[in-house]
Short mmCIF file of C-alpha atoms in Angstrom, two decimals:
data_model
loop_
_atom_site.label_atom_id
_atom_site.label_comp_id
_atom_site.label_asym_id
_atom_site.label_seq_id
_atom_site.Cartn_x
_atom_site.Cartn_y
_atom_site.Cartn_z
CA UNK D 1 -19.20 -14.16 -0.49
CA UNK D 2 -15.50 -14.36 0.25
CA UNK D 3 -13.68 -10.78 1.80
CA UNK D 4 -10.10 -9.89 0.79
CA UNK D 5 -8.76 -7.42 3.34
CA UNK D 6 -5.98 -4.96 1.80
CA UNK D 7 -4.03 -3.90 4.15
CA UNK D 8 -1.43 -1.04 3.96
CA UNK D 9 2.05 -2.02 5.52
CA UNK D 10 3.06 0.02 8.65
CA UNK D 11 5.18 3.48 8.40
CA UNK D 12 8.32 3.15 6.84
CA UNK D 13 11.21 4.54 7.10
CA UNK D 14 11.35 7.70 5.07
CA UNK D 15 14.38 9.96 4.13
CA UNK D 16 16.68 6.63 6.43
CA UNK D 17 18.92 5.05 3.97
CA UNK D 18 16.59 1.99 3.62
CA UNK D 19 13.52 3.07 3.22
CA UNK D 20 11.88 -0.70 3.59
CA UNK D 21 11.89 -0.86 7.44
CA UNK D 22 9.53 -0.12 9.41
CA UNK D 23 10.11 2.72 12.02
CA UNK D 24 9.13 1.66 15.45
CA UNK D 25 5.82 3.57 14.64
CA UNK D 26 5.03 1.50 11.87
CA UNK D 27 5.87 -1.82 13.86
CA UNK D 28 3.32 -0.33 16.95
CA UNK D 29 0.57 -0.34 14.23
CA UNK D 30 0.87 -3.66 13.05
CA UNK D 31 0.74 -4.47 16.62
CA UNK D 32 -2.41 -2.70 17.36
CA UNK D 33 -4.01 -3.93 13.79
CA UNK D 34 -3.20 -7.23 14.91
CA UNK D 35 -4.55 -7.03 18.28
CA UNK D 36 -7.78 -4.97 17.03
CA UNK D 37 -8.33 -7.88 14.64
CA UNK D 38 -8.32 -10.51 17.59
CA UNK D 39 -10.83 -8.58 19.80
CA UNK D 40 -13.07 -8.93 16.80
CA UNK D 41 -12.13 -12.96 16.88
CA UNK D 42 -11.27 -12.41 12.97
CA UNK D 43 -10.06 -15.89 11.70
CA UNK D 44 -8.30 -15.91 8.72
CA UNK D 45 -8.06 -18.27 6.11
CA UNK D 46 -5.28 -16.94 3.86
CA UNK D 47 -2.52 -14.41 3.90
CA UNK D 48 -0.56 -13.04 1.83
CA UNK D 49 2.39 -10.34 1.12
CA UNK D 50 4.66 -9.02 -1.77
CA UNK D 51 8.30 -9.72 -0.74
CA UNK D 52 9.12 -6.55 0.56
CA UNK D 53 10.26 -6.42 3.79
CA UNK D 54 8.19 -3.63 5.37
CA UNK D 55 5.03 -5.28 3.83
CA UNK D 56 5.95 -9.24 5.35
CA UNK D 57 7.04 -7.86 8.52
CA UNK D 58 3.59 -5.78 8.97
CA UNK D 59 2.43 -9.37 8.22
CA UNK D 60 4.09 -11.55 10.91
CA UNK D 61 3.68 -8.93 13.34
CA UNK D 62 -0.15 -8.75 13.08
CA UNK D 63 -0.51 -12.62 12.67
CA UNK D 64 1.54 -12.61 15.88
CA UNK D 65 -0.67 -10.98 17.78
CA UNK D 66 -3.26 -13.11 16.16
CA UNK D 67 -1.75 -16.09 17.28
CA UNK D 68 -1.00 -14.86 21.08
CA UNK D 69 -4.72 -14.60 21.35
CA UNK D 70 -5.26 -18.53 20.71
CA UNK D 71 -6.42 -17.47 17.13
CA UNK D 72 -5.55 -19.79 14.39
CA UNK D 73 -3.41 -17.88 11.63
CA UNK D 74 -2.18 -18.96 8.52
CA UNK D 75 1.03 -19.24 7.03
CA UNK D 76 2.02 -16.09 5.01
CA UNK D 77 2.34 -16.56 1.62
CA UNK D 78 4.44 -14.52 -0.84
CA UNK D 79 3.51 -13.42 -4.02
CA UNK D 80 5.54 -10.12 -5.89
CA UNK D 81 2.76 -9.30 -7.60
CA UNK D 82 1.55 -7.03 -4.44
CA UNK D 83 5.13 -5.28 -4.31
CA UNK D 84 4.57 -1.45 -4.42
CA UNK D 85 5.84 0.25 -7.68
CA UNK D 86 9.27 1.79 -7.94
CA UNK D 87 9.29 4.94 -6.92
CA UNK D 88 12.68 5.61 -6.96
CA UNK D 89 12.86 4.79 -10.64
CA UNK D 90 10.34 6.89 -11.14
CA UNK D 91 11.40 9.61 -9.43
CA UNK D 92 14.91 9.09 -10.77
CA UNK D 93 13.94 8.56 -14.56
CA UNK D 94 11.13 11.03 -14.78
CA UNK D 95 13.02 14.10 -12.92
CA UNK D 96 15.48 15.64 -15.45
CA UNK D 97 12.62 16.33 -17.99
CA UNK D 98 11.44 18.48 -14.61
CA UNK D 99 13.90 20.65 -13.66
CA UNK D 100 12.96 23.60 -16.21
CA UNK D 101 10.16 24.09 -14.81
CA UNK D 102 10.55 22.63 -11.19
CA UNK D 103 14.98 23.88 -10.40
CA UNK D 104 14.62 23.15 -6.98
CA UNK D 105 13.37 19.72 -7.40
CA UNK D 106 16.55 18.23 -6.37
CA UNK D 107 17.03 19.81 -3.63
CA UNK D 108 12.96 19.11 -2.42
CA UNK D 109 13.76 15.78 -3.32
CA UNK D 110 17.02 15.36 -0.79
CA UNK D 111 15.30 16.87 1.88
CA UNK D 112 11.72 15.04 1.87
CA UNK D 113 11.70 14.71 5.53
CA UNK D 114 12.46 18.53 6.21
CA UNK D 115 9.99 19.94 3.84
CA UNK D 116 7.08 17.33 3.44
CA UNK D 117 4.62 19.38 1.99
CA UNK D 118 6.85 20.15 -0.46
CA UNK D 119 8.23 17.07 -1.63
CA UNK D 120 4.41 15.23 -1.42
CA UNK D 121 3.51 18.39 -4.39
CA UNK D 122 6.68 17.31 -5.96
CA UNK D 123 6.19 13.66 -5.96
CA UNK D 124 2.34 14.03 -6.92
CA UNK D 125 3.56 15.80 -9.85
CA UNK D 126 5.99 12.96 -10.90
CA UNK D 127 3.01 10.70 -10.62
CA UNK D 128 0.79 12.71 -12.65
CA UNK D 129 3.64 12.04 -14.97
CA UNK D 130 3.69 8.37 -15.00
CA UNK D 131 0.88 7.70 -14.95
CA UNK D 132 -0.65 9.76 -18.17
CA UNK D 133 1.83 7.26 -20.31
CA UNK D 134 3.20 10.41 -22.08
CA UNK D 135 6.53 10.06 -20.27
CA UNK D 136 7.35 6.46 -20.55
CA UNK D 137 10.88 5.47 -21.04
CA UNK D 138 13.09 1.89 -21.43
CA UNK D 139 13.35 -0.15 -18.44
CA UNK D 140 10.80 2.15 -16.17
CA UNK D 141 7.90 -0.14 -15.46
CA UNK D 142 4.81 2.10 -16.72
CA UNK D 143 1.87 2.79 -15.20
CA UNK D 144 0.16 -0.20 -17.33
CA UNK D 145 3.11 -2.60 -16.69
CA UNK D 146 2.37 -2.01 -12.98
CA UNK D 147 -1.55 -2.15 -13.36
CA UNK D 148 -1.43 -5.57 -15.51
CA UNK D 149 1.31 -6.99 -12.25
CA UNK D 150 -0.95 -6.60 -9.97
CA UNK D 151 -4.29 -7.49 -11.85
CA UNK D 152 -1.93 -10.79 -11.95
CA UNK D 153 -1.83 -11.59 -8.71
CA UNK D 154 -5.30 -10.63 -8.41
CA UNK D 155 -6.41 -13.36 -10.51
CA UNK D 156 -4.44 -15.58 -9.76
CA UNK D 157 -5.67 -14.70 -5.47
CA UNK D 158 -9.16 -15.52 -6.81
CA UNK D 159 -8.37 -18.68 -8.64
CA UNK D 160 -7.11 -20.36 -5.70
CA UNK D 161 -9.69 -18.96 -3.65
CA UNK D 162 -13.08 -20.68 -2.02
CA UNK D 163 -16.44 -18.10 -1.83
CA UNK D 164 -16.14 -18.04 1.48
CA UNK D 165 -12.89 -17.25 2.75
CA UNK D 166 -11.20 -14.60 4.33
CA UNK D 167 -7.98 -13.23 3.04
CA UNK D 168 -4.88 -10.70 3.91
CA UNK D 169 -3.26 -9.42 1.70
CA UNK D 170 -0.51 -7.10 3.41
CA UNK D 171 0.58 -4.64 0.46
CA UNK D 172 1.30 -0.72 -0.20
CA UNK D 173 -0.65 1.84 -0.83
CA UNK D 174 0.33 2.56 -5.30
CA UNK D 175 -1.00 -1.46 -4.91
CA UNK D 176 -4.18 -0.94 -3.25
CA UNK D 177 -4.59 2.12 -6.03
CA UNK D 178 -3.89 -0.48 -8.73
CA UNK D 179 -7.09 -2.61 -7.60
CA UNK D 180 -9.17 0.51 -6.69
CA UNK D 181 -8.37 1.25 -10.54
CA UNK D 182 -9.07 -1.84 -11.82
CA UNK D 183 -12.23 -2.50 -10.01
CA UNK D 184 -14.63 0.42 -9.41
CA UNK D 185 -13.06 1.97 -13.07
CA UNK D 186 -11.86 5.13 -11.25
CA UNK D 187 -9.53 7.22 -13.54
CA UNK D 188 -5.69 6.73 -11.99
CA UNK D 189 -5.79 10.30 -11.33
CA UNK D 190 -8.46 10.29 -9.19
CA UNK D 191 -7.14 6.63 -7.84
CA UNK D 192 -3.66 8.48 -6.92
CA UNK D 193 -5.65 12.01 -5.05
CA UNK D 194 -7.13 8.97 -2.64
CA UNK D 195 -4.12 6.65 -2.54
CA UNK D 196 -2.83 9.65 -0.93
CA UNK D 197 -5.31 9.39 2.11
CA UNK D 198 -4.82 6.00 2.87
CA UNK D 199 -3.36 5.38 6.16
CA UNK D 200 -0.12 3.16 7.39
CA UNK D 201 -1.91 -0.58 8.52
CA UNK D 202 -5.48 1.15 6.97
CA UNK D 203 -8.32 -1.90 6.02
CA UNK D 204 -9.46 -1.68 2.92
CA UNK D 205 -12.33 -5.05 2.35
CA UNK D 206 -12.78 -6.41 -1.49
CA UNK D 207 -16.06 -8.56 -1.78
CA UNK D 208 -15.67 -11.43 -4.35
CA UNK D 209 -17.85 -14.47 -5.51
CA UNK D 210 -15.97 -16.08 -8.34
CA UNK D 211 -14.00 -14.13 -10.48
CA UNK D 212 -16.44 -10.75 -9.34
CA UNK D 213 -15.30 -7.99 -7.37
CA UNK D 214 -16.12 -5.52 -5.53
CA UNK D 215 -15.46 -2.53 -3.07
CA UNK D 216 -16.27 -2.77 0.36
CA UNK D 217 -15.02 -0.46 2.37
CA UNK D 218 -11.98 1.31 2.30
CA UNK D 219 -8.98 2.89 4.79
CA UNK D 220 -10.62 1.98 7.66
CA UNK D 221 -7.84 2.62 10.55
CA UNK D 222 -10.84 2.56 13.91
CA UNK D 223 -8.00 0.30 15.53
CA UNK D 224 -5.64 3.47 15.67
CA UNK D 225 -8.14 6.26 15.97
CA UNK D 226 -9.64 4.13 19.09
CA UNK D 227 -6.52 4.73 21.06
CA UNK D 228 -6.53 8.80 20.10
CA UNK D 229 -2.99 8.82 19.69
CA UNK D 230 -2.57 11.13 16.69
CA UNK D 231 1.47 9.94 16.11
CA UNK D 232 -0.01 6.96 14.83
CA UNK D 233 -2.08 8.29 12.37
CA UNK D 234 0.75 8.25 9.02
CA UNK D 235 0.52 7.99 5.13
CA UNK D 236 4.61 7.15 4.56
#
C-alpha cells in the first residue's frame, strides 16, 4: 500500500495584516518536522502543496532539512486544490445575518488575538453556518464547492500515483477536514469539532491501494511534544 502524509502548514500569522506567513514559530516547526522526518530516514517520493504561501514554505523548509541530511527529496509540486477555504469570505459574508443575536461579533472579530476563546466560539459558530448549506450565498464557495475541490485533487493525487509510494501533501487544517469527511463518512460537524484539535505541522497518514482509502493515523505532532516545549504546540 502507498501512504499519503497530510500535513498541517506551520503557525501563521494571526490577527498580522497577512495572515499567510508563517510566524517564526511556525517556521521552527517545519524545521523540527523536517528534521524528525530524517531521523526516521523517511524518503519521499512525492510532494505536494496548495499555492499558499504558508503551506509551500512549511514545504521547502521541511524538505530542506530533508535534504541537509543526504536524504533524497522531491520537487514540490503545486496543486490549488489543497488551498484552505476562505475564511475571510466566510466570515465576511456570513456575519451580518449574526449580529442580532451575536452584537459584539465585530468587535470579537477585530480583536481575535486579544480574546481567543472568544473569537474560536465565534468563528465555530460561523462554521456551523456554512457548513449546514442553509446560509449559502452568490460568490461564497459552499461547504460542497469546497468538499468537491478538494475530492479533486484527491483523485487526481491517486491517479498519478504508484501503490507504493510515499507522498506529502503540505495543506491546512478545513483541507485535511475535507478528506476526513470524505473518507471515514464523518458528519462535517463532527469533522470541524476535530479539525479544531489538529496541530500546526501535525501528521495525519492516508493508506491507499488504487483508488481506496483509508485513515491511518491522524495529528500526530511526537516531533514537537519530544522536545517538551509547550510554545510549539499551536492550532492557528
Amino acid at each position: 500500500m502507498g501512504s499519503i502524509y497530510l500535513i498541517r502548514h506551520g503557525q501563521a500569522s494571526f490577527g498580522a495584516d497577512d495572515y499567510d506567513v508563517l510566524s517564526p514559530v511556525g517556521i521552527r516547526q517545519a524545521e523540527v518536522l523536517g528534521a524528525h522526518l530524517a531521523q526516521l530516514g523517511t524518503r519521499l517520493d512525492r510532494s505536494l502543496s496548495g499555492n499558499l504561501r504558508r503551506q509551500q514554505h512549511t514545504a521547502n523548509t521541511t524538505l530542506e532539512q530533508l535534504r541537509a541530511a543526504n536524504i533524497d527529496a522531491p520537487a514540490l509540486e503545486v496543486d490549488a486544490a489543497f488551498n484552505e477555504f476562505d475564511a475571510d469570505a466566510v466570515v465576511r459574508t456570513l456575519i451580518p445575518g449574526m449580529l442580532a443575536e451575536e452584537p459584539e461579533a465585530l468587535h470579537i472579530l477585530r480583536n481575535g488575538p486579544s480574546n481567543r476563546a472568544e473569537f474560536q466560539r465565534l468563528f465555530a459558530k460561523l462554521i456551523g453556518r456554512w457548513i449546514a448549506g442553509e446560509h449559502d450565498q452568490p460568490g461564497l464557495q459552499s461547504w460542497q464547492g469546497f468538499v468537491e475541490q478538494v475530492n479533486g485533487g484527491l483523485e487526481r493525487l491517486l491517479e498519478q500515483a504508484d501503490s507504493k509510494q510515499n507522498i506529502a501533501v503540505f495543506t491546512s487544517g478545513g483541507t485535511i477536514t475535507a478528506l476526513l469527511h470524505l473518507i471515514t463518512g464523518i458528519a462535517p460537524a463532527q469533522a470541524f469539532e476535530l479539525n479544531w484539535q489538529i496541530v500546526n505541522t501535525s501528521l495525519s497518514c492516508l493508506k491507499f491501494r488504487g483508488s481506496q482509502v483509508s485513515l491511518a493515523s491522524f495529528n500526530s505532532h511526537v516531533h514537537l511534544q519530544l522536545l517538551k516545549t509547550p510554545e510549539l504546540i499551536t492550532y492557528r
